[in-house]
Amino acid sequence: LAEDALSRLKSIADKKEITLSVHGEHIVVSGYRKVLDGMLYNLCDNAIKYNIAGGNVAVRIDYKDYKPVVTVSDTGIGIPAEHRPHIFERFYRIDKSRSKEIGGTGLGLSIVKHGAMLHEITIDMNSKENTGTTFKLTFPRNSEALKG
Ligand code: ATP
Ligand code: MG
């Protein structure tokens, strides 16, 4: 799913010479494919849109404490602390000045949040201005993990 979402964003990334990569394990989760795809797509879309030219976007897929964990990391502009409590709200966009040329309606992260609620996924976010942002999705413990 991650590779597929990134492949659909590749032409946008290429214009900014942003490198895209997927690392980690192939993990089976149960869920709504279209919803999970929409979550990955929106996180990766943001990671590209709010990145610098020549930056990187990395998706990592691993287990932590037998829970599938997906992180989407970018080397972009970051999210100022005062905006962090609001970014998952519908139509919320951070000031026009820094993103006036970047299109968007402010719905991407609300889609991510709703998908997370549906799948009982926990979202953590780490960001540093002018350095980058990482979104971490932690899935519920799954039976696949326990087989290994
Ligand atoms: P849409 O996703 O509907 O096209 P959008 O990207 O503006 O529009 P969201 O995806 O909900 O909306 O993101 C909300 C705001 O959070 C964005 O406007 C942007 O300012 C900020 N943001 C989201 N992801 C990142 C990121 N990876 N780095 C920096 N800022 C981000
Ligand atoms: Mg978005």
XYZ file of N, CA and C and ligand atoms in Angstrom:
476
model
N 0.825 -1.208 0.000
C 0.000 0.000 0.000
C 0.859 1.259 0.000
N 1.923 1.242 0.791
C 2.804 2.424 0.872
C 3.481 2.670 -0.474
N 3.969 1.577 -1.082
C 4.633 1.735 -2.379
C 3.651 2.235 -3.422
N 2.442 1.746 -3.359
C 1.430 2.163 -4.316
C 1.078 3.641 -4.140
N 0.909 4.072 -2.889
C 0.590 5.489 -2.640
C 1.727 6.380 -3.143
N 2.955 5.975 -2.853
C 4.097 6.792 -3.297
C 4.212 6.820 -4.818
N 3.892 5.697 -5.461
C 4.017 5.676 -6.928
C 3.030 6.656 -7.565
N 1.876 6.845 -6.931
C 0.899 7.799 -7.464
C 1.319 9.246 -7.211
N 2.279 9.441 -6.310
C 2.740 10.802 -6.001
C 4.100 11.103 -6.627
N 4.640 10.137 -7.354
C 6.024 10.252 -7.819
C 6.248 11.464 -8.724
N 5.281 11.748 -9.607
C 5.517 12.852 -10.545
C 5.574 14.192 -9.815
N 4.791 14.339 -8.746
C 4.844 15.578 -7.951
C 6.189 15.657 -7.238
N 6.626 14.519 -6.684
C 7.911 14.483 -5.974
C 9.072 14.784 -6.926
N 8.994 14.224 -8.129
C 10.077 14.429 -9.107
C 10.274 15.910 -9.425
N 9.171 16.657 -9.482
C 9.277 18.089 -9.818
C 10.101 18.836 -8.784
N 10.065 18.363 -7.528
C 10.844 19.010 -6.463
C 12.107 18.224 -6.131
N 12.389 17.220 -6.965
C 13.561 16.355 -6.752
C 13.590 15.764 -5.348
N 12.427 15.321 -4.921
C 12.306 14.684 -3.606
C 12.441 13.171 -3.771
N 13.283 12.577 -2.929
C 13.504 11.132 -2.970
C 12.468 10.430 -2.097
N 11.857 9.393 -2.644
C 10.842 8.629 -1.915
C 11.383 7.233 -1.627
N 11.141 6.721 -0.428
C 11.599 5.355 -0.148
C 10.676 4.663 0.848
N 10.657 3.340 0.735
C 9.901 2.505 1.681
C 10.871 1.499 2.273
N 10.884 1.380 3.594
C 11.793 0.463 4.282
C 11.002 -0.438 5.218
N 11.630 -1.527 5.602
C 11.053 -2.349 6.664
C 10.445 -3.637 6.161
N 9.457 -4.090 6.904
C 8.887 -5.412 6.674
C 7.594 -5.324 5.886
N 7.251 -6.466 5.296
C 5.931 -6.594 4.695
C 5.005 -7.110 5.789
N 4.040 -6.313 6.188
C 3.185 -6.679 7.322
C 1.735 -6.787 6.858
N 1.081 -7.835 7.325
C -0.332 -8.032 6.993
C -1.178 -7.435 8.110
N -2.078 -6.544 7.753
C -3.029 -6.026 8.743
C -4.430 -6.230 8.190
N -5.406 -6.315 9.074
C -6.769 -6.365 8.567
C -7.383 -4.983 8.718
N -8.114 -4.591 7.689
C -8.714 -3.268 7.712
C -9.349 -2.972 6.372
N -9.799 -1.736 6.241
C -10.421 -1.311 4.990
C -9.329 -0.778 4.079
N -9.066 -1.528 2.998
C -7.953 -1.187 2.114
C -8.030 0.258 1.627
N -9.217 0.691 1.208
C -9.340 2.045 0.646
C -9.085 3.107 1.703
N -9.486 2.828 2.923
C -9.285 3.805 4.004
C -7.802 3.884 4.364
N -7.173 2.701 4.500
C -5.739 2.675 4.826
C -4.935 3.322 3.704
N -5.342 3.068 2.479
C -4.681 3.694 1.332
C -4.821 5.215 1.401
N -6.007 5.690 1.719
C -6.239 7.131 1.819
C -5.392 7.773 2.906
N -5.207 7.045 3.999
C -4.376 7.554 5.095
C -2.927 7.689 4.639
N -2.406 6.615 4.040
C -1.012 6.652 3.580
C -0.823 7.720 2.510
N -1.793 7.787 1.607
C -1.691 8.753 0.508
C -1.639 10.184 1.057
N -2.513 10.502 2.001
C -2.550 11.871 2.526
C -1.307 12.216 3.339
N -0.795 11.251 4.108
C 0.439 11.519 4.867
C 1.616 11.724 3.915
N 1.683 10.891 2.881
C 2.788 11.023 1.918
C 2.637 12.290 1.080
N 1.408 12.628 0.723
C 1.142 13.865 -0.022
C 1.644 15.070 0.774
N 1.312 15.119 2.052
C 1.794 16.216 2.897
C 3.315 16.210 3.000
N 3.882 15.018 3.170
C 5.339 14.904 3.344
C 6.078 15.438 2.120
N 5.443 15.329 0.955
C 6.038 15.868 -0.277
C 5.739 17.367 -0.391
N 4.470 17.726 -0.157
C 4.032 19.128 -0.346
C 4.746 20.098 0.579
N 4.951 19.669 1.831
C 5.556 20.577 2.811
C 7.034 20.270 3.004
N 7.647 19.766 1.930
C 9.070 19.448 1.951
C 9.846 20.503 1.184
N 11.142 20.438 1.309
C 12.012 21.347 0.558
C 12.447 20.657 -0.739
N 12.865 21.450 -1.708
C 13.408 20.866 -2.933
C 14.631 20.038 -2.566
N 14.716 18.849 -3.145
C 15.853 17.971 -2.860
C 15.714 17.179 -1.569
N 14.554 17.252 -0.939
C 14.346 16.566 0.344
C 14.045 15.082 0.196
N 13.714 14.471 1.329
C 13.417 13.032 1.358
C 12.082 12.777 2.032
N 11.443 11.708 1.576
C 10.267 11.172 2.269
C 10.520 9.681 2.461
N 10.432 9.225 3.695
C 10.671 7.808 3.980
C 9.491 7.216 4.728
N 9.002 6.093 4.223
C 7.972 5.331 4.930
C 8.656 4.108 5.522
N 8.423 3.861 6.803
C 9.007 2.681 7.463
C 7.894 1.823 8.034
N 8.034 0.525 7.875
C 7.013 -0.403 8.353
C 7.693 -1.475 9.194
N 7.366 -1.518 10.459
C 8.035 -2.399 11.414
C 7.031 -2.861 12.460
N 7.513 -3.707 13.350
C 6.743 -4.044 14.549
C 7.389 -3.378 15.753
N 6.557 -2.928 16.673
C 7.050 -2.472 17.968
C 6.133 -3.097 19.011
N 6.689 -3.885 19.911
C 5.877 -4.596 20.911
C 4.748 -5.394 20.254
N 5.077 -6.065 19.161
C 4.123 -6.889 18.401
C 3.014 -6.068 17.738
N 3.172 -4.764 17.714
C 2.181 -3.931 17.027
C 2.785 -3.406 15.723
N 2.055 -3.499 14.618
C 2.547 -2.903 13.375
C 2.644 -1.381 13.528
N 3.778 -0.836 13.096
C 4.002 0.604 13.186
C 4.425 1.119 11.809
N 3.737 2.153 11.360
C 4.090 2.792 10.090
C 4.510 4.222 10.391
N 5.699 4.612 9.951
C 6.080 6.017 10.092
C 6.272 6.632 8.715
N 5.839 7.888 8.609
C 6.050 8.672 7.392
C 6.858 9.890 7.811
N 8.100 9.956 7.337
C 9.011 11.023 7.758
C 9.376 11.907 6.579
N 9.470 13.191 6.849
C 9.916 14.111 5.795
C 10.997 15.038 6.322
N 11.664 15.703 5.395
C 12.731 16.649 5.720
C 12.269 18.067 5.410
N 11.006 18.327 5.731
C 10.368 19.560 5.283
C 10.357 20.700 6.284
N 9.360 21.564 6.123
C 9.319 22.837 6.842
C 8.886 22.691 8.297
N 8.303 21.538 8.642
C 7.889 21.328 10.025
C 6.566 22.007 10.358
N 6.050 21.675 11.533
C 4.763 22.213 11.985
C 4.996 22.999 13.274
N 4.780 24.310 13.266
C 5.019 25.108 14.471
C 4.164 24.604 15.647
N 4.734 24.647 16.829
C 4.103 24.059 18.017
C 2.669 24.543 18.225
N 2.420 25.827 17.986
C 1.087 26.367 18.285
C 0.004 25.808 17.352
N 0.413 25.289 16.213
C -0.572 24.727 15.273
C -0.816 23.239 15.492
N 0.094 22.590 16.200
C 0.014 21.116 16.308
C -1.300 20.606 16.875
N -1.913 21.281 17.847
C -3.178 20.748 18.369
C -4.326 20.800 17.344
N -4.158 21.543 16.261
C -5.298 21.797 15.358
C -5.213 21.105 14.004
N -4.064 20.562 13.664
C -3.876 20.136 12.263
C -4.796 18.999 11.822
N -5.376 18.261 12.792
C -6.276 17.169 12.396
C -7.721 17.641 12.215
N -7.958 18.940 12.479
C -9.320 19.470 12.310
C -9.620 19.672 10.832
N -10.880 19.446 10.497
C -11.289 19.652 9.102
C -11.061 21.104 8.690
N -10.530 21.285 7.500
C -10.301 22.587 6.852
C -9.226 23.429 7.530
N -8.519 22.847 8.523
C -7.468 23.634 9.172
C -6.209 23.611 8.309
N -5.716 24.791 7.983
C -4.455 24.913 7.243
C -3.590 25.940 7.948
N -2.301 25.691 7.973
C -1.398 26.639 8.621
C -1.156 27.808 7.675
N -1.094 28.960 8.252
C -1.050 30.261 7.575
C -0.772 30.250 6.081
N -1.358 31.255 5.475
C -1.307 31.359 4.014
C 0.092 31.715 3.542
N 0.795 32.519 4.329
C 2.073 33.038 3.832
C 3.060 31.923 3.518
N 3.092 30.893 4.395
C 4.101 29.871 4.135
C 3.635 28.843 3.114
N 2.322 28.816 2.883
C 1.839 27.776 1.974
C 0.872 28.320 0.934
N 1.006 29.611 0.602
C 0.015 30.171 -0.326
C 0.116 29.560 -1.723
N 1.331 29.115 -2.090
C 1.456 28.502 -3.409
C 1.160 27.003 -3.368
N 0.991 26.480 -2.137
C 0.722 25.058 -2.013
C -0.788 24.881 -1.889
N -1.368 24.182 -2.830
C -2.813 23.994 -2.820
C -3.253 23.023 -1.735
N -4.508 23.094 -1.380
C -5.045 22.144 -0.410
C -6.293 22.696 0.227
N -7.094 21.801 0.796
C -8.329 22.239 1.433
C -8.297 22.042 2.946
N -7.267 21.369 3.436
C -7.189 21.137 4.877
C -7.970 19.916 5.322
N -8.204 18.990 4.403
C -8.975 17.794 4.753
C -8.112 16.555 4.955
N -6.882 16.580 4.416
C -6.038 15.374 4.416
C -5.885 14.742 5.790
N -5.508 15.524 6.768
C -5.257 14.950 8.095
C -6.542 14.581 8.829
N -7.663 15.198 8.462
C -8.911 14.758 9.098
C -9.305 13.379 8.558
N -8.958 13.115 7.311
C -9.170 11.772 6.737
C -8.272 10.765 7.455
N -7.038 11.163 7.716
C -6.096 10.290 8.445
C -6.638 9.993 9.837
N -7.140 11.023 10.493
C -7.651 10.848 11.856
C -8.867 9.918 11.890
N -9.764 10.080 10.941
C -10.948 9.219 10.929
C -10.584 7.771 10.611
N -9.645 7.582 9.699
C -9.185 6.226 9.397
C -8.537 5.589 10.609
N -7.819 6.389 11.368
C -7.166 5.873 12.578
C -8.208 5.453 13.608
N -9.242 6.266 13.781
C -10.292 5.910 14.740
C -10.963 4.603 14.343
N -11.243 4.466 13.055
C -11.921 3.271 12.543
C -11.114 1.996 12.810
N -9.776 2.096 12.697
C -8.905 0.922 12.846
C -8.234 0.833 14.216
N -8.627 1.711 15.118
C -7.997 1.764 16.451
C -6.484 1.948 16.354
N -6.111 2.828 15.439
C -4.703 3.172 15.245
C -4.397 4.408 16.076
N -3.255 4.396 16.758
C -2.800 5.570 17.507
C -1.882 6.403 16.602
N -2.093 7.710 16.608
C -1.229 8.590 15.806
C -0.338 9.406 16.739
N 0.958 9.379 16.466
C 1.902 10.275 17.155
C 2.562 11.150 16.111
N 2.890 12.367 16.509
C 3.521 13.278 15.572
C 4.710 13.942 16.245
N 5.763 14.019 15.500
C 6.975 14.667 15.967
C 7.409 15.638 14.891
N 7.684 16.881 15.273
C 8.025 17.834 14.230
C 9.015 18.863 14.749
N 9.874 19.305 13.868
C 10.813 20.376 14.204
C 10.808 21.341 13.027
N 10.590 22.611 13.312
C 10.516 23.595 12.240
C 11.819 23.640 11.456
N 11.665 23.726 10.145
C 12.789 23.763 9.202
C 13.673 22.521 9.260
N 13.149 21.450 9.814
C 13.923 20.207 9.887
C 13.102 19.043 9.349
N 11.869 18.928 9.830
C 11.035 17.851 9.306
C 9.992 17.373 10.286
N 9.181 16.460 9.779
C 8.049 15.951 10.544
C 7.953 14.445 10.357
N 7.573 13.758 11.431
C 7.288 12.319 11.348
C 5.913 12.050 11.936
N 5.093 11.353 11.177
C 3.819 10.844 11.683
C 3.990 9.350 11.906
N 3.562 8.901 13.073
C 3.693 7.475 13.411
C 2.313 6.884 13.665
N 2.007 5.832 12.940
C 0.732 5.121 13.119
C 1.030 3.803 13.817
N 0.431 3.574 14.969
C 0.607 2.306 15.681
C -0.706 1.542 15.632
N -0.655 0.369 14.977
C -1.846 -0.470 14.821
C -2.056 -1.308 16.076
N -3.245 -1.847 16.259
C -3.449 -2.780 17.367
C -2.586 -4.023 17.149
N -2.238 -4.675 18.212
C -1.463 -5.910 18.152
C -2.202 -6.904 17.243
N -1.475 -7.558 16.351
C -2.181 -8.483 15.448
C -1.663 -9.907 15.571
N -2.475 -10.841 15.119
C -2.130 -12.249 15.288
C -0.953 -12.645 14.413
N -0.753 -11.957 13.276
C 0.400 -12.247 12.414
C 1.709 -12.089 13.175
N 1.758 -11.024 13.988
C 2.997 -10.716 14.708
C 3.370 -11.851 15.652
N 2.368 -12.465 16.246
C 2.621 -13.470 17.272
C 3.108 -14.788 16.660
N 2.834 -14.983 15.359
C 3.295 -16.207 14.689
C 4.811 -16.230 14.577
N 5.418 -15.011 14.342
C 6.868 -14.950 14.138
C 7.522 -15.156 15.453
P -5.396 18.738 1.662
O -4.713 17.615 2.380
O -6.863 18.720 1.854
O -4.956 18.841 0.254
P -3.788 20.326 3.438
O -2.567 19.526 3.082
O -3.605 21.781 3.648
O -4.922 20.119 2.339
P -3.989 18.654 5.784
O -3.369 17.515 5.046
O -5.160 18.347 6.659
O -4.467 19.768 4.759
O -2.894 19.365 6.666
C -3.258 20.477 7.496
C -2.091 21.453 7.599
O -1.059 20.856 8.381
C -1.450 21.789 6.263
O -2.057 22.919 5.679
C 0.001 22.052 6.619
O 0.193 23.408 6.936
C 0.213 21.215 7.880
N 0.973 19.977 7.583
C 0.448 18.744 7.373
N 1.406 17.829 7.166
C 2.577 18.501 7.229
C 3.955 18.109 7.108
N 4.314 16.837 6.858
N 4.896 19.078 7.262
C 4.541 20.354 7.518
N 3.273 20.787 7.648
C 2.293 19.874 7.510
Mg -2.768 17.403 2.994
